[in-house]
Short mmCIF file of C-alpha atoms and ligand atoms in Angstrom, two decimals:
data_model
loop_
_atom_site.label_atom_id
_atom_site.label_comp_id
_atom_site.label_asym_id
_atom_site.label_seq_id
_atom_site.Cartn_x
_atom_site.Cartn_y
_atom_site.Cartn_z
CA MET A 1 104.39 185.65 177.77
CA SER A 2 105.27 186.35 173.97
CA ASN A 3 105.31 189.43 172.54
CA SER A 4 102.27 189.92 170.38
CA SER A 5 103.85 192.44 167.87
CA ALA A 6 106.76 190.17 167.10
CA ARG A 7 106.06 188.95 163.43
CA PRO A 8 108.00 185.62 162.23
CA THR A 9 111.53 186.48 160.97
CA PRO A 10 113.75 184.51 158.74
CA LYS A 11 116.94 183.29 159.72
CA PRO A 12 120.02 185.48 159.39
CA GLY A 13 121.06 185.75 155.53
CA VAL A 14 117.59 185.22 154.23
CA LEU A 15 117.21 188.82 153.51
CA ASP A 16 120.43 189.61 152.19
CA ILE A 17 119.74 187.61 149.41
CA GLU A 18 118.82 189.05 146.03
CA ALA A 19 115.81 186.91 144.38
CA TYR A 20 117.22 185.19 141.18
CA VAL A 21 115.50 187.17 138.07
CA PRO A 22 115.19 184.76 135.27
CA GLY A 23 115.67 185.62 131.69
CA LYS A 24 112.40 187.50 130.05
CA SER A 25 110.30 185.91 127.47
CA ARG A 26 107.96 188.19 126.12
CA ALA A 27 108.08 189.89 123.02
CA PRO A 28 105.86 192.83 121.71
CA ASP A 29 102.34 191.74 120.49
CA GLY A 30 102.45 190.80 116.83
CA VAL A 31 106.47 190.44 116.51
CA LYS A 32 107.73 186.91 116.31
CA LEU A 33 109.44 185.92 119.54
CA HIS A 34 113.33 184.82 119.41
CA LYS A 35 114.36 183.82 123.36
CA LEU A 36 117.62 183.97 123.37
CA SER A 37 117.81 184.66 127.17
CA SER A 38 118.39 181.29 128.67
CA ASN A 39 120.35 179.23 127.14
CA GLU A 40 117.63 176.90 125.73
CA THR A 41 118.77 174.83 122.96
CA PRO A 42 117.05 175.71 119.40
CA PHE A 43 116.56 171.86 118.65
CA GLY A 44 114.04 171.27 121.67
CA ALA A 45 114.32 167.55 123.28
CA SER A 46 114.76 163.99 121.47
CA PRO A 47 111.80 162.92 120.05
CA SER A 48 111.97 159.98 121.92
CA VAL A 49 111.09 162.05 124.98
CA GLN A 50 107.54 162.54 124.00
CA ASP A 51 106.61 158.93 123.92
CA ALA A 52 108.28 158.38 127.52
CA LEU A 53 106.14 161.00 129.11
CA ARG A 54 102.97 159.74 127.00
CA SER A 55 103.34 156.75 128.87
CA VAL A 56 103.78 158.36 132.30
CA ALA A 57 100.63 160.20 131.64
CA GLY A 58 98.38 157.95 132.01
CA HIS A 59 99.23 156.94 135.37
CA LEU A 60 99.88 160.31 137.45
CA GLU A 61 98.20 158.91 140.63
CA LEU A 62 101.46 156.97 141.42
CA TYR A 63 104.18 158.27 142.81
CA PRO A 64 107.56 158.40 141.15
CA ASP A 65 110.30 156.16 141.81
CA GLY A 66 111.84 157.88 144.84
CA GLN A 67 115.61 156.65 143.65
CA ALA A 68 114.98 157.76 140.06
CA GLY A 69 116.62 154.19 139.21
CA ALA A 70 115.88 154.48 135.74
CA LEU A 71 117.33 157.90 135.10
CA LYS A 72 120.16 156.85 137.21
CA SER A 73 120.94 153.73 134.93
CA ALA A 74 120.67 155.71 131.58
CA ILE A 75 123.07 158.22 133.13
CA ALA A 76 125.53 155.50 134.28
CA LYS A 77 125.32 153.85 130.91
CA ALA A 78 125.71 156.91 128.79
CA HIS A 79 128.83 157.91 130.87
CA GLY A 80 130.18 154.76 131.84
CA LEU A 81 129.52 155.53 135.86
CA GLU A 82 128.51 153.61 138.79
CA PRO A 83 124.67 154.22 139.70
CA GLN A 84 125.73 154.70 143.24
CA ARG A 85 127.90 157.35 142.89
CA ILE A 86 125.02 159.47 141.18
CA LEU A 87 122.41 161.70 142.42
CA CYS A 88 119.77 163.25 140.47
CA GLY A 89 118.00 166.85 141.23
CA ASN A 90 115.03 168.90 140.34
CA GLY A 91 117.35 170.70 138.09
CA SER A 92 121.19 170.71 138.95
CA ASP A 93 120.22 174.08 140.78
CA GLU A 94 118.68 171.63 143.79
CA LEU A 95 121.94 169.78 143.75
CA LEU A 96 123.93 172.86 144.30
CA GLY A 97 121.61 173.72 147.27
CA LEU A 98 121.84 170.36 148.66
CA LEU A 99 125.68 170.60 148.47
CA ALA A 100 125.57 174.18 150.50
CA GLN A 101 122.68 172.87 153.20
CA ALA A 102 125.02 169.73 153.80
CA PHE A 103 128.37 171.03 154.08
CA LEU A 104 127.90 174.93 154.91
CA ALA A 105 126.74 176.02 158.64
CA PRO A 106 126.68 179.59 160.00
CA GLY A 107 130.29 180.95 160.06
CA ASP A 108 131.57 178.91 157.34
CA GLU A 109 132.71 180.08 153.97
CA ALA A 110 132.17 179.09 150.24
CA ILE A 111 134.14 180.57 147.29
CA HIS A 112 132.89 181.79 143.96
CA THR A 113 134.34 183.60 141.26
CA GLU A 114 133.54 187.31 140.42
CA HIS A 115 131.43 186.58 137.58
CA GLY A 116 130.13 183.28 138.49
CA PHE A 117 126.70 181.96 138.49
CA LEU A 118 124.21 183.58 140.69
CA VAL A 119 122.53 180.90 142.11
CA TYR A 120 125.85 179.94 144.09
CA ASP A 121 125.40 183.34 146.09
CA ILE A 122 121.91 182.27 146.78
CA TYR A 123 122.35 178.92 148.32
CA ILE A 124 125.32 180.03 150.30
CA ARG A 125 123.35 182.67 151.83
CA ALA A 126 120.32 180.26 152.35
CA ALA A 127 122.63 177.99 154.22
CA GLY A 128 123.49 180.85 156.74
CA ALA A 129 127.12 180.87 155.42
CA THR A 130 129.20 183.45 153.95
CA PRO A 131 129.90 183.95 150.09
CA VAL A 132 133.60 184.69 149.42
CA VAL A 133 134.26 186.29 145.74
CA ALA A 134 137.52 185.46 144.30
CA ARG A 135 138.74 187.85 141.28
CA GLU A 136 138.44 186.58 138.11
CA ARG A 137 141.34 187.78 134.89
CA ASP A 138 140.14 188.50 131.44
CA GLU A 139 136.58 187.13 132.44
CA ARG A 140 138.11 183.90 133.46
CA ALA A 141 138.39 182.13 136.89
CA ASP A 142 141.60 182.70 138.31
CA VAL A 143 142.88 179.61 140.20
CA ASP A 144 145.52 181.75 141.98
CA ALA A 145 142.92 184.03 143.31
CA ILE A 146 140.36 181.38 144.43
CA LEU A 147 143.32 179.75 146.35
CA GLY A 148 143.89 183.36 147.52
CA ARG A 149 140.44 183.42 149.19
CA VAL A 150 140.64 180.09 150.97
CA SER A 151 140.79 180.12 154.67
CA ALA A 152 140.38 177.89 157.80
CA ARG A 153 136.36 178.52 157.19
CA THR A 154 136.22 177.59 153.46
CA LYS A 155 133.77 174.57 153.13
CA ILE A 156 133.09 174.63 149.28
CA VAL A 157 134.55 175.95 146.05
CA PHE A 158 131.88 176.36 143.61
CA LEU A 159 132.97 176.57 139.91
CA ALA A 160 131.21 176.85 136.91
CA ASN A 161 133.27 175.13 133.90
CA PRO A 162 132.49 176.81 131.54
CA ASN A 163 131.18 179.61 133.11
CA ASN A 164 127.89 181.44 132.73
CA PRO A 165 127.61 184.00 131.82
CA THR A 166 130.98 184.70 130.41
CA GLY A 167 131.49 181.04 128.38
CA THR A 168 135.13 180.87 129.38
CA TYR A 169 136.76 177.93 130.89
CA LEU A 170 139.81 176.63 132.71
CA PRO A 171 141.80 173.68 131.10
CA GLU A 172 142.38 170.58 132.96
CA GLY A 173 145.97 171.60 133.98
CA GLU A 174 144.30 174.98 135.97
CA ILE A 175 141.59 172.54 137.59
CA ARG A 176 143.98 170.00 138.75
CA ARG A 177 146.49 172.74 140.02
CA LEU A 178 143.11 174.31 141.63
CA HIS A 179 142.31 170.85 143.44
CA ALA A 180 146.01 169.96 144.36
CA SER A 181 146.25 173.20 146.54
CA LEU A 182 142.87 172.89 147.77
CA PRO A 183 142.66 171.53 151.73
CA SER A 184 141.44 168.16 151.34
CA HIS A 185 138.17 168.88 153.50
CA VAL A 186 137.15 171.53 151.04
CA VAL A 187 134.57 170.39 148.06
CA LEU A 188 135.37 171.34 144.76
CA VAL A 189 131.82 171.75 143.19
CA LEU A 190 132.60 171.45 139.23
CA ASP A 191 129.27 172.61 137.24
CA ALA A 192 129.58 171.53 133.96
CA ALA A 193 126.08 172.73 132.54
CA TYR A 194 127.69 173.10 129.14
CA ALA A 195 130.27 170.61 129.18
CA GLU A 196 128.50 168.84 126.15
CA TYR A 197 128.90 171.99 123.84
CA VAL A 198 132.89 172.05 124.74
CA ARG A 199 135.48 171.02 122.19
CA ARG A 200 138.84 171.51 123.36
CA GLU A 201 141.21 168.85 124.08
CA ASP A 202 142.28 170.32 127.14
CA TYR A 203 138.83 170.49 128.66
CA ILE A 204 137.55 168.10 131.27
CA SER A 205 134.06 168.51 132.96
CA GLY A 206 135.29 166.84 136.06
CA LEU A 207 134.13 163.16 135.70
CA GLU A 208 138.24 162.09 135.55
CA LEU A 209 138.30 163.82 138.91
CA VAL A 210 135.44 162.50 140.59
CA GLU A 211 137.05 158.98 139.97
CA GLU A 212 140.56 160.12 141.29
CA PHE A 213 139.45 162.15 144.70
CA ASP A 214 137.19 162.43 147.63
CA ASN A 215 136.30 165.98 147.47
CA VAL A 216 135.52 166.71 143.84
CA VAL A 217 131.82 166.58 142.73
CA MET A 218 130.65 167.39 139.28
CA THR A 219 126.99 168.51 138.32
CA ARG A 220 125.37 168.46 134.95
CA THR A 221 121.85 169.27 133.58
CA PHE A 222 119.35 167.99 131.05
CA SER A 223 118.28 171.79 130.80
CA LYS A 224 120.70 172.78 127.99
CA ILE A 225 121.79 170.43 125.44
CA HIS A 226 119.18 167.80 126.05
CA GLY A 227 116.55 170.48 125.73
CA LEU A 228 114.43 169.61 128.90
CA ALA A 229 114.74 173.00 130.93
CA ALA A 230 110.82 172.77 131.58
CA LEU A 231 111.20 169.09 133.19
CA ARG A 232 113.94 170.29 135.73
CA ILE A 233 116.43 167.40 136.03
CA GLY A 234 120.14 167.77 136.97
CA TRP A 235 122.40 165.06 138.27
CA MET A 236 125.79 164.94 139.82
CA VAL A 237 128.62 162.36 140.57
CA GLY A 238 130.54 162.27 143.50
CA PRO A 239 132.11 160.22 146.02
CA GLU A 240 129.70 158.04 147.68
CA ALA A 241 130.09 159.50 151.08
CA ILE A 242 128.98 162.77 149.69
CA VAL A 243 126.13 161.19 147.59
CA ASP A 244 125.25 159.62 150.67
CA ALA A 245 124.90 162.73 152.59
CA LEU A 246 122.80 164.26 150.18
CA ASP A 247 120.79 161.30 150.04
CA ARG A 248 119.71 161.95 153.63
CA ILE A 249 118.69 165.30 152.90
CA ARG A 250 116.93 165.60 149.83
CA GLY A 251 113.03 165.37 149.33
CA PRO A 252 111.72 161.47 149.01
CA PHE A 253 110.47 162.23 145.45
CA ASN A 254 112.34 165.24 144.54
CA LEU A 255 112.21 163.98 140.70
CA ASN A 256 108.86 163.68 139.27
CA ALA A 257 107.68 160.69 136.98
CA MET A 258 107.98 162.82 133.91
CA ALA A 259 111.45 164.14 134.62
CA ILE A 260 112.70 160.36 135.10
CA ALA A 261 111.04 159.01 132.03
CA GLY A 262 111.88 161.83 129.89
CA GLY A 263 115.63 162.03 131.17
CA ALA A 264 116.49 158.84 130.57
CA ALA A 265 114.77 158.78 126.92
CA ALA A 266 116.98 161.96 126.32
CA ILE A 267 120.01 161.04 127.52
CA ALA A 268 120.09 157.74 124.99
CA ASP A 269 119.61 160.10 122.17
CA ARG A 270 123.47 160.52 121.55
CA GLU A 271 122.65 161.44 117.49
CA HIS A 272 120.45 164.47 118.99
CA VAL A 273 123.32 165.38 121.26
CA GLU A 274 125.80 165.28 118.08
CA LYS A 275 123.69 167.15 115.71
CA SER A 276 123.16 170.15 118.72
CA VAL A 277 126.90 170.02 119.15
CA ARG A 278 127.95 170.30 115.64
CA PHE A 279 125.35 173.20 114.72
CA ASN A 280 126.23 175.13 118.05
CA ASP A 281 129.99 175.01 117.00
CA GLU A 282 129.21 176.30 113.51
CA TRP A 283 127.28 179.19 115.01
CA LEU A 284 129.48 180.04 117.63
CA GLU A 285 131.99 180.87 115.18
CA LYS A 286 129.67 182.94 112.67
CA LEU A 287 128.45 184.75 115.62
CA THR A 288 131.57 185.47 117.11
CA ARG A 289 132.86 186.59 113.88
CA GLY A 290 129.53 188.71 112.58
CA LEU A 291 129.16 190.56 115.95
CA THR A 292 133.14 191.29 116.13
CA ALA A 293 132.73 192.59 112.21
CA LEU A 294 129.94 194.94 113.85
CA GLY A 295 132.63 196.62 115.92
CA LEU A 296 131.23 194.72 119.24
CA ARG A 297 133.48 193.00 121.54
CA VAL A 298 132.61 189.47 122.58
CA THR A 299 134.18 187.17 125.23
CA PRO A 300 135.63 184.28 123.42
CA SER A 301 133.09 181.46 124.40
CA VAL A 302 133.25 177.47 124.44
CA GLY A 303 129.42 177.15 125.28
CA ASN A 304 125.96 177.70 123.62
CA PHE A 305 126.06 181.69 124.49
CA LEU A 306 128.09 184.55 123.91
CA LEU A 307 128.62 187.38 126.46
CA VAL A 308 128.46 190.58 124.08
CA HIS A 309 129.83 194.10 125.38
CA PHE A 310 128.51 197.64 124.40
CA ALA A 311 130.74 200.88 124.28
CA ASP A 312 129.63 203.33 126.85
CA GLU A 313 128.61 206.21 124.41
CA ALA A 314 125.03 207.46 124.76
CA GLY A 315 122.23 205.58 122.90
CA ARG A 316 125.07 202.66 122.47
CA THR A 317 124.60 200.72 125.93
CA ALA A 318 123.45 197.47 126.66
CA ALA A 319 120.18 198.79 127.94
CA ASP A 320 119.41 200.61 124.64
CA ALA A 321 120.74 197.41 122.80
CA ASP A 322 118.05 195.46 124.86
CA ALA A 323 115.22 197.60 124.18
CA PHE A 324 116.04 197.55 120.54
CA LEU A 325 116.23 193.90 119.99
CA THR A 326 113.00 193.56 122.25
CA THR A 327 111.14 195.45 119.52
CA ARG A 328 112.26 193.31 117.00
CA GLY A 329 111.34 190.08 119.11
CA PHE A 330 114.97 189.33 120.05
CA ILE A 331 115.25 188.87 123.88
CA LEU A 332 118.48 188.61 125.04
CA ARG A 333 119.82 188.45 128.69
CA ARG A 334 120.67 191.62 130.70
CA VAL A 335 123.87 190.68 132.89
CA SER A 336 124.33 193.68 135.47
CA GLY A 337 123.97 191.28 138.30
CA TYR A 338 127.07 189.26 137.10
CA GLY A 339 128.70 192.48 137.17
CA PHE A 340 128.42 193.42 133.51
CA PRO A 341 126.34 196.43 133.31
CA ASN A 342 126.99 196.97 129.78
CA ALA A 343 126.87 193.77 128.36
CA LEU A 344 124.32 191.18 126.91
CA ARG A 345 124.76 187.52 126.95
CA LEU A 346 123.18 186.01 123.40
CA THR A 347 122.06 182.18 123.32
CA ILE A 348 122.99 180.72 120.10
CA GLY A 349 119.37 180.24 118.64
CA SER A 350 117.77 179.06 115.27
CA ALA A 351 119.99 179.87 112.36
CA GLU A 352 116.83 182.28 111.66
CA ALA A 353 117.33 183.76 115.06
CA ASN A 354 120.99 184.15 114.82
CA GLU A 355 120.90 185.82 111.63
CA GLY A 356 117.94 187.95 112.81
CA VAL A 357 119.99 189.11 115.29
CA LEU A 358 123.19 190.09 113.54
CA VAL A 359 121.04 192.00 111.09
CA ALA A 360 118.99 193.95 114.11
CA LEU A 361 122.15 194.95 115.98
CA GLY A 362 123.66 196.28 112.52
CA GLU A 363 120.50 198.49 112.48
CA PHE A 364 120.67 199.47 116.15
CA LEU A 365 124.56 200.27 115.76
CA ARG A 366 123.85 202.56 112.51
CA ALA A 367 120.88 204.09 113.82
C1 PLP B 1 121.81 176.56 133.31
C2 PLP B 1 122.98 176.46 134.39
C3 PLP B 1 122.39 175.29 135.24
C4 PLP B 1 121.32 174.29 135.28
O1 PLP B 1 120.13 174.83 136.32
P1 PLP B 1 119.16 173.44 135.99
O2 PLP B 1 118.59 173.70 137.54
O3 PLP B 1 119.90 172.07 135.80
O4 PLP B 1 118.07 174.02 135.25
C5 PLP B 1 123.41 175.02 136.47
N1 PLP B 1 124.78 175.80 136.44
C6 PLP B 1 124.92 176.78 135.15
C7 PLP B 1 126.39 177.79 135.33
C8 PLP B 1 123.88 177.33 134.13
O5 PLP B 1 124.13 177.97 133.60
#
C-alpha cells in the first residue's frame, strides 16, 4: 500500500538549484527607463525581421518546420558551415541544457569557472550531475585551474568565451592548450554568445576547433548582437555525432515559426551587425575611460558590457549605487550570484543611456 502522506519529490539535485534571477526591467514611475541589465542591444533587431514575422503571423495554425531548415541554411550560409552540423535551440540556453542532459548522468562531473555563466550550474545539477568549479585568475578563466579539476568523472567543460559577467576572454593559444590536455571523451563547450563583438586578432569563437576535433561544440545566440532576445533563438555547431544525440532528445518543434523566420532574416543583415560592432567598440572604450576617471575599477571587457567594481566603504557599495541609479532610471545588473557582491554589470546602451549613466555615477560618488 502506498504511503498516503508521501508527496511527489523531485529527483536528487533539483532542489539544490538556485533559480535563475533575470536582470530587472523596471524604473520608478515618471522616470525614463534605460535597461542596461541584460546585455541587450540598443539597436534592436534588423528592420528585415519585422517583415519576416508579419508573413508568419498570417499562418499561426501551422506547425513550424521541426528541422528549422530555413534558419539552419541562413546560419550555414553566413558562417560557411554544413547545415547538418548545426542545431538550433530555444535560446542557446536550451542547447546548453540539452548538452548536459545528453552527456551527464548522476556521478558525472562538469566543470565551469568561478565567475562563469550561472546557467551551467543549473543544467549540470538538473541532469543529476555534480558541478565542479575551477578558480579564475584576475577575473579570467585559468586553463591550468580547469585542467587541475579534470577527473575520471568529468564529461563536459563549459567555458563562456568571452565570459559573462566579466567580459574577459581566453585567446586562441589558451583555448587550444586547454583542448589539447583534455581527455578526448570530454566535451568542450565554447559558449560564444558575445563572439560578434570581439575584435581581437588572437580570439577564436570555436568554429575553427569544431572543424578539427570530435569533442568541441560552439554555441551562439540571437539574443545579443542580433537583438532578438524576445524570440529565443540559439544555435550550435558540433561534430555530427553530438548534433545527432541532441536531435534525439530535443522537443520536436523547439523553435517556433517566428523564431525560424526572424532569425533567418536577422543573420542575413550583415550591415546591422557591423554597425552594432562599431558602436560597441567606440562605447566600450569611452565607458571604460569614463568609469576609470570616476575612480571605479572596471574589468577589461571585449563584450557589450562592463563589470564595474565599487569600494567597500559604507554608502559606496554596489547595492547603494544600484539603488541610486535605479531612481534615475538606469537599471544595471547585480552580480552577487556570480561571486561579485560589490560590483555591477553595465550593458552598453544607447549614447544617451551611456552618457547618462556616467553622469549619474559621478553624482552618486560625489554625494
Ligand atoms: C546571454 C548569454 C547567452 C544567451 O542565452 P540565450 O538563451 O541564447 O538568450 C548564453 N551564454 C552567455 C554567457 C550569455 O551571456
